[in-house]
XYZ file of C-alpha atoms in Angstrom:
659
model
C 0.000 0.000 0.000
C 3.043 2.257 -0.077
C 2.011 3.876 -3.369
C -1.332 5.088 -2.000
C 0.073 8.018 -0.015
C -0.594 11.503 -1.203
C -4.202 12.744 -1.175
C -3.275 15.814 -3.191
C -2.482 14.555 -6.659
C -5.326 14.272 -9.130
C -5.063 11.943 -12.106
C -7.623 12.475 -14.850
C -8.300 9.485 -17.026
C -10.724 10.034 -19.841
C -12.440 6.843 -20.889
C -13.524 7.173 -24.495
C -15.644 4.958 -26.619
C -14.441 3.978 -30.081
C -16.804 1.134 -30.765
C -20.242 1.014 -32.362
C -22.489 -1.456 -30.603
C -23.829 -3.255 -33.650
C -26.600 -5.241 -32.030
C -28.440 -2.103 -30.978
C -27.341 0.102 -33.920
C -26.287 2.805 -31.472
C -24.583 5.839 -32.975
C -22.324 8.450 -31.455
C -25.240 10.726 -30.742
C -26.618 8.237 -28.181
C -23.437 8.305 -26.096
C -23.856 9.368 -22.490
C -21.245 11.058 -20.341
C -20.456 10.434 -16.710
C -17.676 10.972 -14.216
C -16.301 8.584 -11.600
C -14.553 10.246 -8.664
C -12.176 7.890 -6.845
C -10.518 8.841 -3.587
C -7.536 6.476 -3.428
C -5.985 8.014 -0.335
C -5.114 5.940 2.689
C -7.765 7.771 4.698
C -10.456 6.692 2.221
C -9.430 3.037 2.107
C -11.420 0.413 3.990
C -10.458 -3.263 4.238
C -12.685 -5.764 2.452
C -13.430 -8.981 4.316
C -10.704 -11.576 3.816
C -13.441 -14.120 3.117
C -15.826 -12.044 1.005
C -16.122 -14.306 -2.035
C -16.228 -18.100 -1.980
C -18.170 -21.030 -3.385
C -21.176 -23.083 -2.367
C -21.286 -26.749 -3.312
C -24.577 -28.639 -3.207
C -25.452 -32.054 -4.587
C -27.905 -30.581 -7.088
C -28.302 -31.370 -10.795
C -25.667 -34.122 -10.424
C -23.068 -31.622 -9.314
C -21.232 -34.326 -7.380
C -22.557 -37.706 -8.444
C -21.546 -37.867 -12.093
C -19.752 -34.527 -11.877
C -17.183 -33.282 -9.383
C -16.768 -36.790 -7.947
C -14.929 -38.814 -10.592
C -16.714 -42.134 -9.953
C -18.034 -43.312 -13.335
C -20.505 -46.007 -12.229
C -24.038 -44.888 -11.485
C -25.722 -46.928 -8.719
C -22.582 -48.902 -8.003
C -24.071 -50.855 -5.105
C -27.492 -51.628 -6.659
C -29.111 -49.796 -3.730
C -30.881 -47.058 -5.705
C -33.955 -49.230 -6.203
C -34.574 -49.381 -2.470
C -34.065 -52.028 0.228
C -36.917 -54.294 -0.853
C -36.178 -56.932 -3.468
C -36.644 -57.554 -6.299
C -35.765 -53.965 -7.136
C -35.060 -51.668 -10.046
C -31.385 -51.816 -11.094
C -31.505 -48.729 -13.333
C -29.320 -47.567 -15.045
C -27.774 -51.038 -15.176
C -29.060 -53.022 -18.142
C -28.884 -56.618 -19.344
C -26.745 -57.976 -22.172
C -28.582 -61.031 -23.475
C -32.155 -62.336 -23.357
C -34.336 -64.445 -21.094
C -33.092 -67.675 -22.630
C -29.498 -66.834 -21.763
C -29.673 -65.253 -18.319
C -31.898 -64.068 -15.473
C -30.908 -60.978 -13.491
C -32.430 -59.961 -10.170
C -31.509 -58.399 -6.828
C -31.402 -60.060 -3.434
C -30.256 -59.134 0.059
C -27.110 -61.223 0.218
C -24.436 -58.513 0.291
C -21.601 -58.789 2.789
C -22.052 -55.117 3.704
C -24.388 -54.583 6.631
C -25.503 -51.055 5.710
C -26.247 -51.860 2.061
C -27.530 -55.408 1.782
C -28.762 -55.382 -1.814
C -26.629 -57.248 -4.366
C -27.194 -58.312 -7.954
C -27.553 -61.987 -8.810
C -26.967 -63.163 -12.353
C -28.096 -66.659 -13.301
C -26.393 -67.566 -16.575
C -28.451 -70.169 -18.464
C -26.231 -70.484 -21.520
C -22.764 -72.024 -21.571
C -19.520 -71.898 -23.489
C -20.610 -74.934 -25.523
C -23.598 -77.163 -26.120
C -27.073 -76.578 -27.505
C -27.621 -73.388 -25.513
C -24.263 -71.749 -26.060
C -23.647 -68.135 -25.095
C -22.853 -65.475 -27.699
C -19.146 -65.106 -28.385
C -18.997 -61.849 -26.411
C -20.916 -63.382 -23.528
C -23.954 -62.261 -21.579
C -24.148 -60.075 -18.525
C -24.803 -56.504 -17.477
C -23.587 -53.032 -18.348
C -23.606 -49.602 -16.726
C -23.624 -46.396 -18.839
C -22.624 -44.176 -15.932
C -24.115 -40.701 -15.817
C -25.191 -40.152 -19.417
C -22.038 -41.873 -20.653
C -18.587 -42.543 -19.208
C -15.708 -40.462 -20.520
C -12.930 -42.917 -21.369
C -9.713 -41.404 -22.744
C -6.966 -43.163 -24.657
C -3.831 -43.780 -22.639
C -5.472 -43.202 -19.264
C -5.813 -45.906 -16.641
C -9.024 -46.773 -14.818
C -9.333 -48.722 -11.589
C -12.251 -51.160 -11.669
C -13.167 -52.532 -8.253
C -15.964 -55.034 -7.702
C -17.072 -57.659 -5.227
C -17.921 -61.085 -6.600
C -19.390 -64.314 -5.260
C -20.266 -67.474 -7.209
C -21.506 -71.017 -6.832
C -18.650 -72.237 -9.039
C -15.582 -71.156 -10.944
C -15.827 -67.906 -12.914
C -14.401 -66.275 -15.995
C -15.791 -62.741 -16.106
C -14.799 -60.209 -18.745
C -14.507 -56.673 -17.372
C -14.506 -54.218 -20.251
C -14.964 -50.580 -21.167
C -16.776 -50.206 -24.479
C -18.641 -47.735 -26.627
C -22.300 -47.082 -25.892
C -23.427 -49.992 -28.107
C -20.796 -52.402 -26.795
C -19.049 -52.720 -30.167
C -16.040 -50.449 -29.642
C -13.644 -52.188 -27.264
C -11.641 -49.612 -25.326
C -10.113 -51.804 -22.599
C -10.716 -55.275 -21.198
C -9.420 -57.839 -18.713
C -10.686 -61.126 -17.327
C -11.317 -62.170 -13.757
C -10.655 -65.896 -13.522
C -11.125 -67.693 -10.216
C -11.911 -71.160 -8.904
C -15.096 -71.937 -7.048
C -13.283 -72.058 -3.706
C -11.811 -68.609 -4.299
C -15.221 -66.982 -4.798
C -17.478 -69.125 -2.621
C -17.556 -66.092 -0.305
C -17.615 -62.430 -1.284
C -14.240 -61.517 -2.765
C -12.871 -58.130 -3.756
C -11.216 -57.824 -7.159
C -9.391 -54.831 -8.605
C -8.534 -54.558 -12.294
C -6.488 -51.782 -13.903
C -7.641 -51.007 -17.427
C -5.623 -48.809 -19.789
C -7.835 -47.355 -22.495
C -6.816 -48.024 -26.098
C -9.267 -45.483 -27.468
C -11.380 -42.474 -26.543
C -15.149 -42.311 -26.243
C -17.081 -39.822 -24.060
C -20.185 -42.028 -24.208
C -18.745 -45.308 -22.964
C -20.034 -47.984 -20.639
C -18.757 -50.698 -18.299
C -19.593 -54.329 -19.176
C -19.433 -57.433 -16.970
C -19.958 -60.506 -19.140
C -19.336 -64.250 -19.133
C -19.872 -67.335 -21.291
C -19.926 -69.745 -18.363
C -23.138 -71.217 -16.950
C -23.883 -70.728 -13.271
C -24.732 -68.179 -10.604
C -22.681 -65.030 -10.073
C -23.343 -62.234 -7.597
C -21.950 -58.713 -8.034
C -21.853 -55.831 -5.583
C -20.167 -52.447 -5.118
C -18.855 -52.022 -8.654
C -16.658 -48.956 -9.138
C -14.746 -47.397 -12.025
C -12.435 -44.522 -11.095
C -9.853 -42.803 -13.285
C -6.445 -42.776 -11.650
C -5.883 -39.230 -12.874
C -7.870 -37.142 -10.385
C -7.274 -33.816 -8.651
C -4.402 -34.301 -6.183
C -5.236 -38.013 -6.232
C -8.307 -37.421 -4.069
C -11.023 -38.515 -6.481
C -12.153 -35.187 -7.933
C -12.564 -34.465 -11.627
C -9.584 -32.281 -12.503
C -11.093 -29.948 -15.098
C -14.007 -29.050 -12.845
C -11.768 -28.331 -9.862
C -9.525 -26.157 -12.037
C -12.532 -23.939 -12.706
C -12.961 -23.598 -8.946
C -9.283 -22.771 -8.449
C -9.566 -19.924 -10.946
C -12.286 -18.318 -8.811
C -9.782 -18.127 -5.905
C -12.513 -18.955 -3.374
C -11.904 -18.000 0.246
C -14.434 -20.474 1.619
C -16.521 -23.450 0.546
C -19.999 -23.962 1.943
C -21.306 -27.544 1.754
C -23.139 -29.933 1.302
C -26.327 -27.856 0.927
C -28.807 -26.296 0.722
C -31.992 -28.210 0.554
C -29.909 -31.362 0.153
C -29.116 -31.060 3.861
C -32.760 -30.725 4.876
C -34.367 -33.386 2.722
C -38.002 -33.379 1.719
C -38.403 -35.619 4.750
C -35.901 -36.165 7.533
C -35.546 -39.824 6.612
C -33.925 -38.667 3.345
C -31.779 -35.858 4.754
C -28.007 -35.860 4.345
C -26.511 -37.619 7.393
C -22.764 -37.175 7.601
C -22.120 -40.420 9.505
C -23.558 -42.397 6.605
C -21.055 -40.816 4.198
C -17.722 -41.626 5.864
C -15.560 -44.702 6.113
C -14.834 -47.167 3.277
C -16.927 -46.315 0.225
C -18.179 -49.901 -0.054
C -19.850 -49.597 3.339
C -21.695 -46.345 2.704
C -25.424 -46.977 2.249
C -26.108 -44.002 -0.035
C -29.429 -42.225 0.028
C -32.189 -40.853 -2.156
C -32.179 -37.056 -2.207
C -35.920 -36.471 -2.232
C -35.624 -32.720 -2.794
C -33.673 -32.959 -6.050
C -35.067 -36.435 -6.745
C -32.078 -38.626 -7.486
C -29.949 -41.251 -5.789
C -26.399 -40.668 -4.567
C -24.008 -43.399 -3.470
C -22.360 -40.808 -1.190
C -18.846 -41.537 -2.364
C -18.579 -37.759 -2.161
C -19.205 -37.486 1.552
C -18.382 -35.301 4.526
C -14.711 -36.315 4.559
C -14.226 -35.750 0.830
C -15.776 -32.279 0.965
C -13.544 -31.292 3.868
C -10.630 -32.639 1.821
C -11.656 -30.613 -1.230
C -11.787 -27.407 0.791
C -8.313 -28.142 2.098
C -7.013 -28.970 -1.387
C -8.348 -25.635 -2.644
C -6.712 -23.815 0.263
C -10.069 -22.453 1.376
C -12.109 -22.499 4.592
C -14.837 -25.148 4.913
C -18.315 -24.109 6.058
C -20.327 -27.113 7.170
C -24.112 -26.861 7.018
C -25.913 -29.580 8.995
C -29.489 -30.583 9.598
C -31.080 -29.116 12.718
C -33.958 -31.557 12.985
C -36.036 -29.859 10.288
C -36.850 -30.945 6.742
C -39.234 -29.499 4.209
C -42.104 -31.560 5.600
C -41.350 -32.655 9.158
C -39.689 -31.269 12.265
C -38.186 -32.663 15.436
C -39.598 -31.032 18.533
C -37.054 -29.067 20.554
C -37.619 -31.389 23.500
C -36.348 -34.268 21.340
C -33.589 -32.561 19.365
C -30.582 -33.407 21.572
C -29.606 -36.515 19.527
C -29.336 -34.223 16.480
C -27.205 -31.835 18.524
C -24.927 -34.707 19.491
C -24.633 -35.735 15.849
C -23.401 -32.227 15.017
C -20.911 -32.321 17.895
C -19.675 -35.698 16.682
C -19.241 -34.194 13.226
C -17.141 -31.383 14.647
C -14.994 -33.895 16.504
C -14.560 -35.855 13.277
C -13.310 -32.708 11.529
C -11.314 -31.118 14.341
C -10.767 -33.711 17.031
C -7.548 -35.263 18.214
C -6.631 -38.352 16.163
C -7.044 -40.379 19.351
C -10.609 -39.163 19.946
C -13.597 -41.303 19.060
C -14.474 -39.564 15.814
C -11.080 -38.016 15.150
C -9.596 -41.500 15.070
C -11.967 -42.415 12.252
C -10.783 -39.385 10.291
C -7.204 -40.468 10.932
C -8.022 -43.982 9.732
C -9.256 -42.430 6.479
C -5.794 -40.964 5.927
C -6.030 -37.527 7.551
C -4.601 -37.543 11.081
C -4.311 -33.751 11.199
C -7.557 -31.869 11.971
C -9.339 -29.971 9.239
C -9.527 -26.187 9.594
C -13.264 -26.004 10.255
C -14.202 -22.609 11.705
C -17.780 -22.040 10.508
C -21.022 -24.006 10.748
C -24.517 -23.286 9.516
C -27.390 -24.532 11.662
C -29.945 -25.639 9.089
C -30.890 -24.122 5.749
C -33.727 -21.651 5.094
C -35.515 -22.831 8.237
C -36.103 -19.482 9.944
C -39.783 -19.118 10.727
C -40.367 -22.839 11.073
C -42.132 -23.769 14.298
C -39.173 -25.406 16.011
C -36.260 -23.560 14.426
C -35.486 -21.036 17.137
C -35.771 -23.568 19.945
C -33.661 -26.099 18.081
C -31.151 -23.455 17.028
C -30.536 -22.346 20.611
C -29.855 -25.945 21.678
C -27.252 -26.304 18.929
C -25.784 -22.864 19.568
C -25.200 -23.325 23.291
C -23.791 -26.856 22.911
C -21.370 -25.893 20.133
C -20.175 -22.728 21.857
C -19.475 -24.718 25.040
C -17.406 -27.301 23.170
C -15.909 -25.079 20.437
C -16.120 -21.411 21.494
C -14.063 -20.287 18.480
C -16.465 -21.652 15.872
C -18.572 -19.041 14.148
C -22.242 -20.006 13.982
C -24.547 -18.971 11.143
C -28.264 -18.417 11.733
C -30.883 -18.956 9.029
C -32.680 -15.732 10.007
C -32.125 -12.532 8.019
C -30.646 -9.727 10.103
C -30.169 -7.194 7.317
C -33.260 -5.121 8.060
C -33.870 -5.843 11.752
C -31.774 -7.189 14.589
C -31.886 -10.879 15.376
C -33.651 -12.018 18.528
C -31.046 -14.716 19.170
C -27.244 -14.951 19.348
C -25.294 -15.566 16.126
C -21.953 -14.720 14.550
C -23.397 -14.450 11.056
C -26.801 -14.692 9.422
C -27.781 -16.275 6.123
C -29.158 -14.169 3.291
C -30.461 -15.890 0.148
C -31.654 -14.051 -2.940
C -32.846 -15.307 -6.335
C -34.271 -12.568 -8.544
C -34.550 -11.406 -12.144
C -31.608 -9.427 -13.518
C -33.159 -5.979 -13.109
C -34.136 -6.583 -9.495
C -30.759 -8.079 -8.652
C -28.982 -5.055 -10.129
C -31.147 -2.727 -8.051
C -30.217 -4.664 -4.903
C -26.718 -3.181 -4.953
C -27.975 -1.001 -2.091
C -29.496 -3.871 -0.095
C -27.056 -3.489 2.802
C -26.517 0.286 2.686
C -28.706 0.842 5.732
C -27.984 -2.365 7.625
C -26.879 -1.856 11.217
C -23.104 -1.686 11.479
C -23.159 -3.590 14.777
C -24.143 -7.163 15.491
C -23.806 -10.311 13.362
C -22.557 -9.942 9.799
C -24.267 -11.174 6.660
C -23.387 -14.356 4.818
C -24.975 -14.064 1.375
C -24.605 -17.791 0.867
C -26.933 -18.080 -2.126
C -27.511 -15.474 -4.812
C -28.307 -15.766 -8.509
C -30.378 -14.581 -11.421
C -32.052 -17.779 -12.549
C -30.920 -17.767 -16.177
C -27.550 -18.335 -17.795
C -27.429 -15.118 -19.827
C -25.082 -12.157 -19.985
C -27.890 -10.002 -18.601
C -28.064 -12.277 -15.547
C -24.330 -11.862 -14.967
C -24.588 -8.083 -15.213
C -27.388 -7.972 -12.668
C -25.297 -10.121 -10.334
C -22.199 -7.977 -10.911
C -24.110 -4.903 -9.795
C -25.219 -6.735 -6.665
C -21.644 -7.815 -5.879
C -20.356 -4.264 -6.255
C -22.861 -3.386 -3.566
C -21.498 -6.184 -1.373
C -17.940 -4.901 -1.861
C -18.985 -1.447 -0.706
C -20.769 -2.947 2.299
C -18.115 -5.477 3.217
C -18.019 -4.059 6.730
C -21.361 -5.796 7.292
C -21.152 -8.546 4.636
C -18.483 -11.098 5.513
C -19.122 -13.725 2.834
C -20.989 -14.314 -0.428
C -21.356 -17.276 -2.787
C -23.266 -17.974 -5.992
C -25.686 -20.877 -6.349
C -25.800 -23.341 -7.935
C -22.144 -24.020 -8.613
C -22.394 -27.005 -11.003
C -24.959 -28.624 -13.260
C -24.847 -31.531 -15.666
C -26.095 -30.286 -19.025
C -28.729 -33.040 -19.020
C -30.246 -31.351 -15.963
C -30.085 -27.591 -16.560
C -27.907 -24.764 -17.852
C -28.570 -22.577 -14.819
C -25.313 -22.797 -12.843
C -21.889 -21.215 -12.728
C -20.332 -24.239 -14.454
C -22.139 -26.640 -16.799
C -20.610 -29.930 -17.922
C -21.149 -33.296 -19.543
C -18.962 -36.388 -19.248
C -16.042 -34.839 -21.128
C -16.514 -31.088 -21.578
C -17.560 -28.039 -19.598
C -18.118 -24.325 -19.857
C -18.455 -21.375 -17.570
C -21.667 -19.398 -17.860
C -21.438 -15.595 -18.023
C -22.116 -15.632 -14.266
C -18.962 -17.697 -13.757
C -16.818 -15.294 -15.762
C -18.354 -12.361 -13.944
C -17.255 -13.898 -10.625
C -13.710 -14.291 -11.954
C -13.507 -10.496 -12.167
C -14.139 -10.361 -8.402
C -11.507 -12.969 -7.545
C -9.052 -10.372 -6.177
C -11.596 -8.548 -4.012
C -11.352 -10.636 -0.842
C -8.866 -8.975 1.497
C -8.393 -5.989 -0.823
C -8.878 -2.320 0.086
C -11.930 -0.492 -1.211
C -11.994 3.261 -1.819
C -14.799 5.769 -2.018
C -15.993 5.939 -5.624
C -18.774 8.332 -6.647
C -20.555 8.423 -10.004
C -21.741 11.760 -11.394
C -23.643 12.533 -14.585
C -25.139 15.511 -16.352
C -27.846 13.316 -17.856
C -31.031 11.930 -16.408
C -31.035 10.111 -13.086
C -32.033 6.983 -15.039
C -28.540 6.824 -16.491
C -26.899 6.831 -13.056
C -29.169 3.964 -12.031
C -27.852 1.959 -14.988
C -24.217 2.388 -13.914
C -22.467 0.949 -10.884
C -18.779 1.147 -10.105
C -16.241 0.334 -7.426
C -12.524 0.914 -6.883
C -10.190 -1.407 -4.986
C -6.469 -1.831 -4.546
C -4.999 -5.311 -4.640
C -1.609 -6.969 -4.868
C -0.690 -9.749 -7.288
C 0.722 -12.538 -5.132
C 2.783 -13.892 -8.027
C 4.759 -10.768 -8.940
C 3.978 -8.486 -5.962
C 2.652 -5.786 -8.296
C 0.014 -3.427 -6.891
C -3.047 -2.424 -8.860
C -5.967 -0.059 -8.653
C -8.944 -1.937 -10.083
C -11.945 0.005 -11.340
C -15.014 -2.102 -12.085
C -17.957 -0.630 -13.996
C -21.270 -2.303 -14.814
C -23.275 -0.691 -17.586
C -26.772 -2.123 -17.356
C -28.179 0.278 -19.943
C -28.561 0.418 -23.721
C -26.291 3.440 -24.239
C -22.558 3.770 -24.646
C -21.088 5.775 -21.782
C -18.107 8.132 -22.048
C -16.757 7.926 -18.531
C -14.202 10.308 -17.078
C -12.359 8.710 -14.177
C -10.840 11.117 -11.676
C -8.448 9.504 -9.206
C -7.334 11.515 -6.190
C -4.817 10.482 -3.561
C -2.044 8.868 -5.599
C 1.601 9.826 -5.924
C 2.444 11.794 -9.051
C 3.021 9.601 -12.131
C 2.391 6.479 -10.087
C 0.147 4.834 -12.691
C 2.003 2.895 -15.384
C -0.459 2.965 -18.275
C 1.690 0.827 -20.558
C 1.350 -2.114 -18.160
C -2.297 -1.487 -17.271
C -5.110 -3.628 -18.672
C -8.813 -3.665 -19.329
C -11.105 -6.684 -19.263
C -14.582 -6.516 -20.779
C -17.426 -9.007 -20.433
C -20.091 -8.344 -23.062
C -21.740 -9.790 -26.170
C -23.861 -8.855 -29.179
C -27.070 -9.494 -27.261
C -27.623 -9.298 -23.496
C -29.555 -12.580 -23.656
C -26.585 -14.458 -25.128
C -25.537 -17.602 -23.269
C -22.673 -20.057 -23.473
C -23.192 -23.717 -24.335
C -21.232 -26.889 -24.959
C -21.313 -26.011 -28.658
C -20.298 -22.397 -28.035
C -18.478 -22.432 -24.682
C -16.762 -19.081 -25.289
C -19.564 -17.054 -26.769
C -19.632 -14.785 -23.696
C -16.250 -14.596 -21.990
C -14.054 -11.747 -20.731
C -11.766 -10.102 -23.269
C -8.523 -8.825 -21.740
C -6.151 -6.400 -23.445
C -3.619 -3.681 -22.701
C -4.954 -0.170 -22.290
C -4.466 1.959 -25.377
C -2.573 5.205 -24.866
C -4.010 8.456 -26.225
C -2.384 11.858 -26.345
C 1.195 12.905 -26.151
C 1.479 12.737 -22.397
C 0.250 9.165 -22.385
C -2.186 9.841 -19.570
C -5.374 9.562 -21.627
C -6.584 6.054 -22.331
C -9.327 4.691 -24.526
C -11.452 1.774 -23.417
C -14.959 0.687 -24.250
C -17.679 1.130 -21.674
C -20.263 -0.608 -23.808
C -23.991 -1.120 -23.405
C -24.743 -4.191 -21.306
C -21.157 -4.744 -20.271
C -18.957 -5.352 -17.259
C -15.571 -3.644 -17.521
C -12.640 -4.130 -15.171
C -9.638 -1.814 -15.474
C -6.407 -2.685 -13.666
C -4.063 0.302 -13.319
C -0.529 -0.778 -12.424
C 0.656 1.329 -9.495
C 4.358 2.084 -9.163
C 5.789 3.857 -6.138
C 8.240 6.671 -6.751
């Protein structure tokens, strides 16, 4: 901050427009003029929360199962059809017909918490009148809308097998029709070796690439074979911890300061019997029972559990925020007089994350390969439950118990304290907002009049519910308001983070088995990735035009330091939510003379030909930021020309050099 010293030097930067916005056929005569006054003196600067911008992960739209978690088999334990047998084995399917095999489920698994297994009675044989097809009969799993198998990569196939006799099972990765053979190996064992459940692991190196592949288990030998807990995992995952690398890289680029998980409504459940229970998601993956998420209406094997999400936060170098159920779902509630077992479950979860490796639950974490405690400092008691009959009573039970055991943990209430003070103790309060773009933009002033004392806001869910540029601009305006009010807003995160393209395109990141793209909302957030822990200055917009124009412009000014090269920058962000080009004069006061190096300064613009433009798998870069060096203008080199375009988000980074 050494270069932000003198309050007496004024730097005038005239931002000119040299671009005709073709989509709206706007000419020079429609240009508007405005002035941005920035006081970059030390006296003006205010620190932004170190944790202002982060991410929120929820198992929603297959964000984890079939997405972030790299497991390729869908319904690996045959439990998705429920505990009663016979049951639906979807998406597993049969290779063969009724004359060659009979497939059903029974409750013969060796795993106590997930008893369902698949039994395959093979009626054909390798020879004789009823001989099997050359490629055998059996079952296949297409994964989550196709498995992405890549040439040269190795995949670990793990499965449990039992049989009434000797076996010769082909384990193969094939194209979606079974014709393209990508990798294969055989499991051959005598009857005595598989008379009881036996674990097999096969490493398959792919000889080809197909993003719509499937796993096949086939045989040409007559007899009974049972399968259970069938897994296919690529060896090449993020830090070797089971996460899909390209998706995590997108998270890294956001530079999140925290990660809220695992929900959301996923935590509550439609009914408590289907809520996320952390104890059911830890330990060996084979022993996890999985559960049906009855809010988002799909099954998860819970390979991506409490431990893995804590691990992901650590791998990203960010703070975990654990949201747990407080005895309330969408449709049923535990009375406060009966909620203590739920309180104990939360305390056990904190011990699992933070406890000594010799403690009851800390020892289980250590057994999973993480003897050191996780850096868990925040918890959310429930999700969107304020106003429910038992919430306040339940909340107070959790609050007092956690503060007694872990006084340093910050506790987040579900009740909004932005417009009136809370009637209960809390360190932070949740604020969720989903609006149309225009309303979201206007909410830049949401926290202007919030009390400056008491708990701070955690805007843990915000979004405009489309994937358009206009949505991103509305959100950018809202985030500028959060920057300016970071004395009362400690954290903010967009929702939802991920979505499989077969589910929806409303998310920050959309993907299929092999590709992904960031929506305009994702790229907008990238332009805020240096705001956490930065210094914000007073920035005032003035215009000689109508007040409507001012309401279409929002701007902020921050100083930040590049951790890679130690350079300091003054970043000006401007959202133009209107249809007119704006000629903006930026007046910066409080800098040393000649401290801005224009030749090394840059502009980044997020815009498109139409504000309703969206990205897609076919056009993943239709709406992305365009970064370039600032153009010099005039002999003294102080004037610069950049485009403040209609429906655009512009970020200008002025390189600051101390004299």
